[in-house]
Amino acid sequence: MDADMVSQVIEVANRVVASGAISANGHGNVSLRVPGADEMYFTGGPSLRGHLPEAVVRVGLDGTLREGQLPPIQAAVVAMHTALYGEGADTGCVIHTHSPFATAYAVTHRPIGCWIEALAMFGLPDGVPVARYGPRGSEQAVANIRAALRPGVPAVLLANHGVLVFHRSPELAVMVGGIVEEAAQAGINSVGLGGAVEIPGEMKAAALQRAMAFEERGTATA
Ligand SMILES: [Zn+2]
């Protein structure tokens, strides 16, 4: 087991907990792809809160356990992670949680609309789609996730389950998880005021272009 990969996985788990985009019991899992190899390091523990390094496992992208002890209940969701590394060659991190506000959309089979700017800036101008329900980690569930995703979309709600985010780096994946939860919370809070209003189509593109222009200049000044 590579000690550096193990400590990186624990650091990401801690960041997810610190972000607040997680349910009270800390259920969820994090994986990191090993650069240049067809394998990942995966949180084999039942909760991301206080996850122990000893519970991190090494798993091939074909789903076979290569090192460590993986309880069956955690093994069941491995396919959800490996499928996403198969989809995008540049995916470096996958995070799954039951973050409460996003999960409220997941259990009602409702997509999260693009009503906060950050969604448009981070690859979700069409909001966060919902993958139809399938038993966790089953072929059906994985097929439903694939069917719901479009190229460049870094997040998907899992019907009757939770949320799945992924990106090239752990930092970006944690950030997207936080943005999805924030958008879901805003959506639910706005119901009493008549409901959230989506950003108009042409302005979504403008939000992204402005974000990209800042990134190119490497400065936050207007
Ligand atoms: Zn779950």
PDB file of C-alpha atoms and ligand atoms in Angstrom:
ATOM      1  CA  MET A   1       0.000   0.000   0.000  1.00  0.00           C
ATOM      2  CA  ASP A   2       1.375   3.396  -0.955  1.00  0.00           C
ATOM      3  CA  ALA A   3       1.420   5.482   2.255  1.00  0.00           C
ATOM      4  CA  ASP A   4       1.211   8.747   0.329  1.00  0.00           C
ATOM      5  CA  MET A   5      -1.944   7.657  -1.548  1.00  0.00           C
ATOM      6  CA  VAL A   6      -3.493   6.477   1.722  1.00  0.00           C
ATOM      7  CA  SER A   7      -2.835   9.818   3.420  1.00  0.00           C
ATOM      8  CA  GLN A   8      -4.218  11.677   0.386  1.00  0.00           C
ATOM      9  CA  VAL A   9      -7.458   9.670   0.564  1.00  0.00           C
ATOM     10  CA  ILE A  10      -7.792  10.451   4.289  1.00  0.00           C
ATOM     11  CA  GLU A  11      -7.128  14.122   3.606  1.00  0.00           C
ATOM     12  CA  VAL A  12      -9.894  14.232   0.994  1.00  0.00           C
ATOM     13  CA  ALA A  13     -12.310  12.449   3.375  1.00  0.00           C
ATOM     14  CA  ASN A  14     -11.489  15.046   6.040  1.00  0.00           C
ATOM     15  CA  ARG A  15     -12.032  17.870   3.559  1.00  0.00           C
ATOM     16  CA  VAL A  16     -15.450  16.503   2.598  1.00  0.00           C
ATOM     17  CA  VAL A  17     -16.401  16.394   6.290  1.00  0.00           C
ATOM     18  CA  ALA A  18     -15.053  19.938   6.824  1.00  0.00           C
ATOM     19  CA  SER A  19     -17.030  21.189   3.785  1.00  0.00           C
ATOM     20  CA  GLY A  20     -20.277  20.223   5.530  1.00  0.00           C
ATOM     21  CA  ALA A  21     -21.647  18.607   2.356  1.00  0.00           C
ATOM     22  CA  ILE A  22     -22.283  15.306   4.113  1.00  0.00           C
ATOM     23  CA  SER A  23     -25.031  13.717   6.180  1.00  0.00           C
ATOM     24  CA  ALA A  24     -24.859  13.577   9.995  1.00  0.00           C
ATOM     25  CA  ASN A  25     -23.696   9.959  10.062  1.00  0.00           C
ATOM     26  CA  GLY A  26     -20.908  10.686   7.570  1.00  0.00           C
ATOM     27  CA  HIS A  27     -21.975   7.974   5.124  1.00  0.00           C
ATOM     28  CA  GLY A  28     -20.150   8.154   1.833  1.00  0.00           C
ATOM     29  CA  ASN A  29     -16.952   7.158   0.102  1.00  0.00           C
ATOM     30  CA  VAL A  30     -13.985   8.734  -1.598  1.00  0.00           C
ATOM     31  CA  SER A  31     -11.662   7.296  -4.214  1.00  0.00           C
ATOM     32  CA  LEU A  32      -8.500   8.579  -5.835  1.00  0.00           C
ATOM     33  CA  ARG A  33      -7.118   7.201  -9.052  1.00  0.00           C
ATOM     34  CA  VAL A  34      -3.480   6.164  -8.989  1.00  0.00           C
ATOM     35  CA  PRO A  35      -1.867   8.322 -11.702  1.00  0.00           C
ATOM     36  CA  GLY A  36      -0.908   6.249 -14.729  1.00  0.00           C
ATOM     37  CA  ALA A  37      -2.325   2.998 -13.337  1.00  0.00           C
ATOM     38  CA  ASP A  38      -5.646   1.175 -13.656  1.00  0.00           C
ATOM     39  CA  GLU A  39      -6.328   1.235  -9.939  1.00  0.00           C
ATOM     40  CA  MET A  40      -7.704   3.458  -7.201  1.00  0.00           C
ATOM     41  CA  TYR A  41      -7.464   3.919  -3.437  1.00  0.00           C
ATOM     42  CA  PHE A  42     -10.864   3.766  -1.773  1.00  0.00           C
ATOM     43  CA  THR A  43     -12.326   4.459   1.672  1.00  0.00           C
ATOM     44  CA  GLY A  44     -13.423   1.036   2.928  1.00  0.00           C
ATOM     45  CA  GLY A  45     -14.790   2.410   6.212  1.00  0.00           C
ATOM     46  CA  PRO A  46     -18.496   2.937   6.939  1.00  0.00           C
ATOM     47  CA  SER A  47     -18.194   6.704   7.503  1.00  0.00           C
ATOM     48  CA  LEU A  48     -15.996   9.496   6.209  1.00  0.00           C
ATOM     49  CA  ARG A  49     -15.923  11.008   9.709  1.00  0.00           C
ATOM     50  CA  GLY A  50     -12.728   9.929  11.429  1.00  0.00           C
ATOM     51  CA  HIS A  51     -11.925   7.446   8.668  1.00  0.00           C
ATOM     52  CA  LEU A  52      -8.887   5.373   9.615  1.00  0.00           C
ATOM     53  CA  PRO A  53      -5.913   4.928   7.248  1.00  0.00           C
ATOM     54  CA  GLU A  54      -6.014   1.174   7.982  1.00  0.00           C
ATOM     55  CA  ALA A  55      -9.470   0.989   6.395  1.00  0.00           C
ATOM     56  CA  VAL A  56      -8.303   2.409   3.033  1.00  0.00           C
ATOM     57  CA  VAL A  57      -8.086  -0.247   0.314  1.00  0.00           C
ATOM     58  CA  ARG A  58      -6.487  -0.535  -3.124  1.00  0.00           C
ATOM     59  CA  VAL A  59      -8.848  -1.673  -5.876  1.00  0.00           C
ATOM     60  CA  GLY A  60      -8.311  -2.344  -9.587  1.00  0.00           C
ATOM     61  CA  LEU A  61     -10.508  -0.416 -12.005  1.00  0.00           C
ATOM     62  CA  ASP A  62     -11.909  -3.818 -12.991  1.00  0.00           C
ATOM     63  CA  GLY A  63     -13.354  -3.925  -9.466  1.00  0.00           C
ATOM     64  CA  THR A  64     -10.983  -6.503  -7.959  1.00  0.00           C
ATOM     65  CA  LEU A  65      -9.660  -5.880  -4.452  1.00  0.00           C
ATOM     66  CA  ARG A  66      -5.843  -5.740  -4.583  1.00  0.00           C
ATOM     67  CA  GLU A  67      -4.936  -4.827  -1.018  1.00  0.00           C
ATOM     68  CA  GLY A  68      -6.717  -4.336   2.299  1.00  0.00           C
ATOM     69  CA  GLN A  69      -9.985  -5.496   3.823  1.00  0.00           C
ATOM     70  CA  LEU A  70     -13.218  -4.375   2.154  1.00  0.00           C
ATOM     71  CA  PRO A  71     -16.519  -5.065   3.976  1.00  0.00           C
ATOM     72  CA  PRO A  72     -19.274  -6.310   1.576  1.00  0.00           C
ATOM     73  CA  ILE A  73     -21.454  -3.247   2.205  1.00  0.00           C
ATOM     74  CA  GLN A  74     -18.644  -0.985   0.953  1.00  0.00           C
ATOM     75  CA  ALA A  75     -17.621  -3.364  -1.824  1.00  0.00           C
ATOM     76  CA  ALA A  76     -21.128  -2.976  -3.261  1.00  0.00           C
ATOM     77  CA  VAL A  77     -20.486   0.640  -4.257  1.00  0.00           C
ATOM     78  CA  VAL A  78     -17.041   0.148  -5.809  1.00  0.00           C
ATOM     79  CA  ALA A  79     -18.552  -0.221  -9.307  1.00  0.00           C
ATOM     80  CA  MET A  80     -20.031   3.276  -9.009  1.00  0.00           C
ATOM     81  CA  HIS A  81     -16.505   4.663  -8.653  1.00  0.00           C
ATOM     82  CA  THR A  82     -14.706   2.454 -11.193  1.00  0.00           C
ATOM     83  CA  ALA A  83     -17.361   3.269 -13.820  1.00  0.00           C
ATOM     84  CA  LEU A  84     -16.556   6.967 -13.575  1.00  0.00           C
ATOM     85  CA  TYR A  85     -12.824   6.444 -14.069  1.00  0.00           C
ATOM     86  CA  GLY A  86     -13.721   4.417 -17.133  1.00  0.00           C
ATOM     87  CA  GLU A  87     -15.863   7.257 -18.486  1.00  0.00           C
ATOM     88  CA  GLY A  88     -13.376  10.082 -18.333  1.00  0.00           C
ATOM     89  CA  ALA A  89      -9.661   9.406 -18.736  1.00  0.00           C
ATOM     90  CA  ASP A  90      -8.861  12.557 -16.778  1.00  0.00           C
ATOM     91  CA  THR A  91     -11.025  11.784 -13.720  1.00  0.00           C
ATOM     92  CA  GLY A  92      -8.753  11.703 -10.671  1.00  0.00           C
ATOM     93  CA  CYS A  93     -11.207  11.685  -7.772  1.00  0.00           C
ATOM     94  CA  VAL A  94     -14.746  10.433  -7.126  1.00  0.00           C
ATOM     95  CA  ILE A  95     -16.777  11.395  -4.044  1.00  0.00           C
ATOM     96  CA  HIS A  96     -20.103   9.935  -2.983  1.00  0.00           C
ATOM     97  CA  THR A  97     -22.142  11.320  -0.078  1.00  0.00           C
ATOM     98  CA  HIS A  98     -25.702  11.593   1.175  1.00  0.00           C
ATOM     99  CA  SER A  99     -25.373  15.377   1.649  1.00  0.00           C
ATOM    100  CA  PRO A 100     -28.827  16.270   3.009  1.00  0.00           C
ATOM    101  CA  PHE A 101     -30.152  18.957   0.672  1.00  0.00           C
ATOM    102  CA  ALA A 102     -28.912  17.298  -2.526  1.00  0.00           C
ATOM    103  CA  THR A 103     -30.307  13.975  -1.273  1.00  0.00           C
ATOM    104  CA  ALA A 104     -33.703  15.645  -0.815  1.00  0.00           C
ATOM    105  CA  TYR A 105     -33.676  16.267  -4.592  1.00  0.00           C
ATOM    106  CA  ALA A 106     -32.441  12.712  -5.185  1.00  0.00           C
ATOM    107  CA  VAL A 107     -35.290  11.144  -3.226  1.00  0.00           C
ATOM    108  CA  THR A 108     -37.846  13.256  -5.068  1.00  0.00           C
ATOM    109  CA  HIS A 109     -36.229  12.449  -8.455  1.00  0.00           C
ATOM    110  CA  ARG A 110     -35.878  16.146  -9.166  1.00  0.00           C
ATOM    111  CA  PRO A 111     -32.835  17.624 -10.891  1.00  0.00           C
ATOM    112  CA  ILE A 112     -31.195  20.663  -9.262  1.00  0.00           C
ATOM    113  CA  GLY A 113     -31.626  23.622 -11.618  1.00  0.00           C
ATOM    114  CA  CYS A 114     -28.890  26.060 -12.535  1.00  0.00           C
ATOM    115  CA  TRP A 115     -30.043  28.807 -10.197  1.00  0.00           C
ATOM    116  CA  ILE A 116     -26.709  29.668  -8.616  1.00  0.00           C
ATOM    117  CA  GLU A 117     -23.846  31.038 -10.685  1.00  0.00           C
ATOM    118  CA  ALA A 118     -21.284  28.499  -9.429  1.00  0.00           C
ATOM    119  CA  LEU A 119     -23.143  25.657 -11.174  1.00  0.00           C
ATOM    120  CA  ALA A 120     -22.744  27.419 -14.534  1.00  0.00           C
ATOM    121  CA  MET A 121     -19.068  28.043 -13.788  1.00  0.00           C
ATOM    122  CA  PHE A 122     -18.307  24.446 -12.832  1.00  0.00           C
ATOM    123  CA  GLY A 123     -19.715  22.386 -15.676  1.00  0.00           C
ATOM    124  CA  LEU A 124     -23.343  22.259 -14.573  1.00  0.00           C
ATOM    125  CA  PRO A 125     -25.104  24.915 -16.725  1.00  0.00           C
ATOM    126  CA  ASP A 126     -27.959  22.448 -17.210  1.00  0.00           C
ATOM    127  CA  GLY A 127     -28.131  21.741 -13.492  1.00  0.00           C
ATOM    128  CA  VAL A 128     -27.475  18.418 -11.765  1.00  0.00           C
ATOM    129  CA  PRO A 129     -29.198  15.465 -13.497  1.00  0.00           C
ATOM    130  CA  VAL A 130     -30.825  12.517 -11.723  1.00  0.00           C
ATOM    131  CA  ALA A 131     -29.785   8.931 -12.465  1.00  0.00           C
ATOM    132  CA  ARG A 132     -32.754   6.585 -12.111  1.00  0.00           C
ATOM    133  CA  TYR A 133     -32.744   4.215  -9.172  1.00  0.00           C
ATOM    134  CA  GLY A 134     -30.930   0.912  -9.243  1.00  0.00           C
ATOM    135  CA  PRO A 135     -29.674  -1.113  -6.259  1.00  0.00           C
ATOM    136  CA  ARG A 136     -26.369   0.412  -5.105  1.00  0.00           C
ATOM    137  CA  GLY A 137     -23.424  -0.466  -7.318  1.00  0.00           C
ATOM    138  CA  SER A 138     -25.499  -2.843  -9.495  1.00  0.00           C
ATOM    139  CA  GLU A 139     -25.133  -3.021 -13.277  1.00  0.00           C
ATOM    140  CA  GLN A 140     -28.500  -1.305 -13.469  1.00  0.00           C
ATOM    141  CA  ALA A 141     -27.357   1.533 -11.191  1.00  0.00           C
ATOM    142  CA  VAL A 142     -24.127   2.028 -13.165  1.00  0.00           C
ATOM    143  CA  ALA A 143     -26.021   1.998 -16.489  1.00  0.00           C
ATOM    144  CA  ASN A 144     -28.435   4.601 -15.103  1.00  0.00           C
ATOM    145  CA  ILE A 145     -25.521   6.827 -14.002  1.00  0.00           C
ATOM    146  CA  ARG A 146     -23.973   6.590 -17.472  1.00  0.00           C
ATOM    147  CA  ALA A 147     -27.299   7.392 -19.098  1.00  0.00           C
ATOM    148  CA  ALA A 148     -27.764  10.516 -16.961  1.00  0.00           C
ATOM    149  CA  LEU A 149     -24.291  11.951 -17.571  1.00  0.00           C
ATOM    150  CA  ARG A 150     -23.118  14.158 -20.429  1.00  0.00           C
ATOM    151  CA  PRO A 151     -19.496  14.953 -21.331  1.00  0.00           C
ATOM    152  CA  GLY A 152     -18.019  17.489 -18.915  1.00  0.00           C
ATOM    153  CA  VAL A 153     -20.800  17.114 -16.318  1.00  0.00           C
ATOM    154  CA  PRO A 154     -19.074  16.489 -12.950  1.00  0.00           C
ATOM    155  CA  ALA A 155     -22.052  15.575 -10.740  1.00  0.00           C
ATOM    156  CA  VAL A 156     -25.131  13.378 -10.728  1.00  0.00           C
ATOM    157  CA  LEU A 157     -27.909  12.742  -8.219  1.00  0.00           C
ATOM    158  CA  LEU A 158     -28.607   9.072  -7.485  1.00  0.00           C
ATOM    159  CA  ALA A 159     -32.362   8.563  -7.187  1.00  0.00           C
ATOM    160  CA  ASN A 160     -33.414   7.377  -3.713  1.00  0.00           C
ATOM    161  CA  HIS A 161     -29.799   7.395  -2.591  1.00  0.00           C
ATOM    162  CA  GLY A 162     -27.502  10.443  -2.670  1.00  0.00           C
ATOM    163  CA  VAL A 163     -25.029  12.330  -4.813  1.00  0.00           C
ATOM    164  CA  LEU A 164     -21.923  11.494  -6.802  1.00  0.00           C
ATOM    165  CA  VAL A 165     -19.297  14.075  -7.844  1.00  0.00           C
ATOM    166  CA  PHE A 166     -16.027  13.600  -9.694  1.00  0.00           C
ATOM    167  CA  HIS A 167     -13.255  15.717 -11.176  1.00  0.00           C
ATOM    168  CA  ARG A 168      -9.655  15.699 -12.300  1.00  0.00           C
ATOM    169  CA  SER A 169      -8.413  16.757  -8.862  1.00  0.00           C
ATOM    170  CA  PRO A 170      -9.695  16.132  -5.310  1.00  0.00           C
ATOM    171  CA  GLU A 171      -9.832  19.894  -4.696  1.00  0.00           C
ATOM    172  CA  LEU A 172     -12.235  20.384  -7.606  1.00  0.00           C
ATOM    173  CA  ALA A 173     -14.317  17.337  -6.678  1.00  0.00           C
ATOM    174  CA  VAL A 174     -14.741  18.575  -3.074  1.00  0.00           C
ATOM    175  CA  MET A 175     -15.613  22.029  -4.394  1.00  0.00           C
ATOM    176  CA  VAL A 176     -18.268  20.686  -6.785  1.00  0.00           C
ATOM    177  CA  GLY A 177     -19.773  18.625  -3.931  1.00  0.00           C
ATOM    178  CA  GLY A 178     -20.081  21.806  -1.872  1.00  0.00           C
ATOM    179  CA  ILE A 179     -21.578  23.791  -4.760  1.00  0.00           C
ATOM    180  CA  VAL A 180     -24.188  21.085  -5.474  1.00  0.00           C
ATOM    181  CA  GLU A 181     -25.215  21.041  -1.806  1.00  0.00           C
ATOM    182  CA  GLU A 182     -25.349  24.842  -1.683  1.00  0.00           C
ATOM    183  CA  ALA A 183     -27.543  24.964  -4.792  1.00  0.00           C
ATOM    184  CA  ALA A 184     -29.856  22.303  -3.355  1.00  0.00           C
ATOM    185  CA  GLN A 185     -30.162  24.194  -0.064  1.00  0.00           C
ATOM    186  CA  ALA A 186     -30.912  27.458  -1.893  1.00  0.00           C
ATOM    187  CA  GLY A 187     -33.496  25.655  -4.021  1.00  0.00           C
ATOM    188  CA  ILE A 188     -35.299  24.264  -0.986  1.00  0.00           C
ATOM    189  CA  ASN A 189     -35.062  27.514   0.999  1.00  0.00           C
ATOM    190  CA  SER A 190     -36.551  29.430  -1.915  1.00  0.00           C
ATOM    191  CA  VAL A 191     -39.719  27.324  -2.115  1.00  0.00           C
ATOM    192  CA  GLY A 192     -41.543  29.531   0.409  1.00  0.00           C
ATOM    193  CA  LEU A 193     -40.676  32.555  -1.725  1.00  0.00           C
ATOM    194  CA  GLY A 194     -42.093  31.066  -4.904  1.00  0.00           C
ATOM    195  CA  GLY A 195     -39.208  28.849  -5.991  1.00  0.00           C
ATOM    196  CA  ALA A 196     -35.742  29.387  -7.453  1.00  0.00           C
ATOM    197  CA  VAL A 197     -35.388  31.044 -10.860  1.00  0.00           C
ATOM    198  CA  GLU A 198     -32.848  29.582 -13.287  1.00  0.00           C
ATOM    199  CA  ILE A 199     -30.132  31.753 -14.811  1.00  0.00           C
ATOM    200  CA  PRO A 200     -31.162  32.601 -18.411  1.00  0.00           C
ATOM    201  CA  GLY A 201     -29.440  30.396 -21.009  1.00  0.00           C
ATOM    202  CA  GLU A 202     -27.193  33.031 -22.586  1.00  0.00           C
ATOM    203  CA  MET A 203     -26.078  34.290 -19.159  1.00  0.00           C
ATOM    204  CA  LYS A 204     -24.948  30.795 -18.123  1.00  0.00           C
ATOM    205  CA  ALA A 205     -22.392  30.882 -20.933  1.00  0.00           C
ATOM    206  CA  ALA A 206     -21.370  34.401 -19.895  1.00  0.00           C
ATOM    207  CA  ALA A 207     -20.784  33.232 -16.303  1.00  0.00           C
ATOM    208  CA  LEU A 208     -18.504  30.468 -17.546  1.00  0.00           C
ATOM    209  CA  GLN A 209     -16.593  32.772 -19.900  1.00  0.00           C
ATOM    210  CA  ARG A 210     -16.001  35.273 -17.137  1.00  0.00           C
ATOM    211  CA  ALA A 211     -14.712  32.513 -14.841  1.00  0.00           C
ATOM    212  CA  MET A 212     -12.383  31.263 -17.585  1.00  0.00           C
ATOM    213  CA  ALA A 213     -11.075  34.766 -18.272  1.00  0.00           C
ATOM    214  CA  PHE A 214     -10.148  35.137 -14.596  1.00  0.00           C
ATOM    215  CA  GLU A 215      -8.455  31.755 -14.620  1.00  0.00           C
ATOM    216  CA  GLU A 216      -6.351  32.720 -17.655  1.00  0.00           C
ATOM    217  CA  ARG A 217      -5.254  35.975 -16.104  1.00  0.00           C
ATOM    218  CA  GLY A 218      -4.522  34.229 -12.809  1.00  0.00           C
ATOM    219  CA  THR A 219      -6.039  37.075 -10.850  1.00  0.00           C
ATOM    220  CA  ALA A 220      -9.289  37.795  -9.088  1.00  0.00           C
ATOM    221  CA  THR A 221      -9.357  41.486  -9.991  1.00  0.00           C
ATOM    222  CA  ALA A 222     -11.963  42.752 -12.435  1.00  0.00           C
TER     223      ALA A 222
HETATM  224 ZN    ZN B   1     -24.528   5.914  -0.505  1.00  0.00          ZN
END
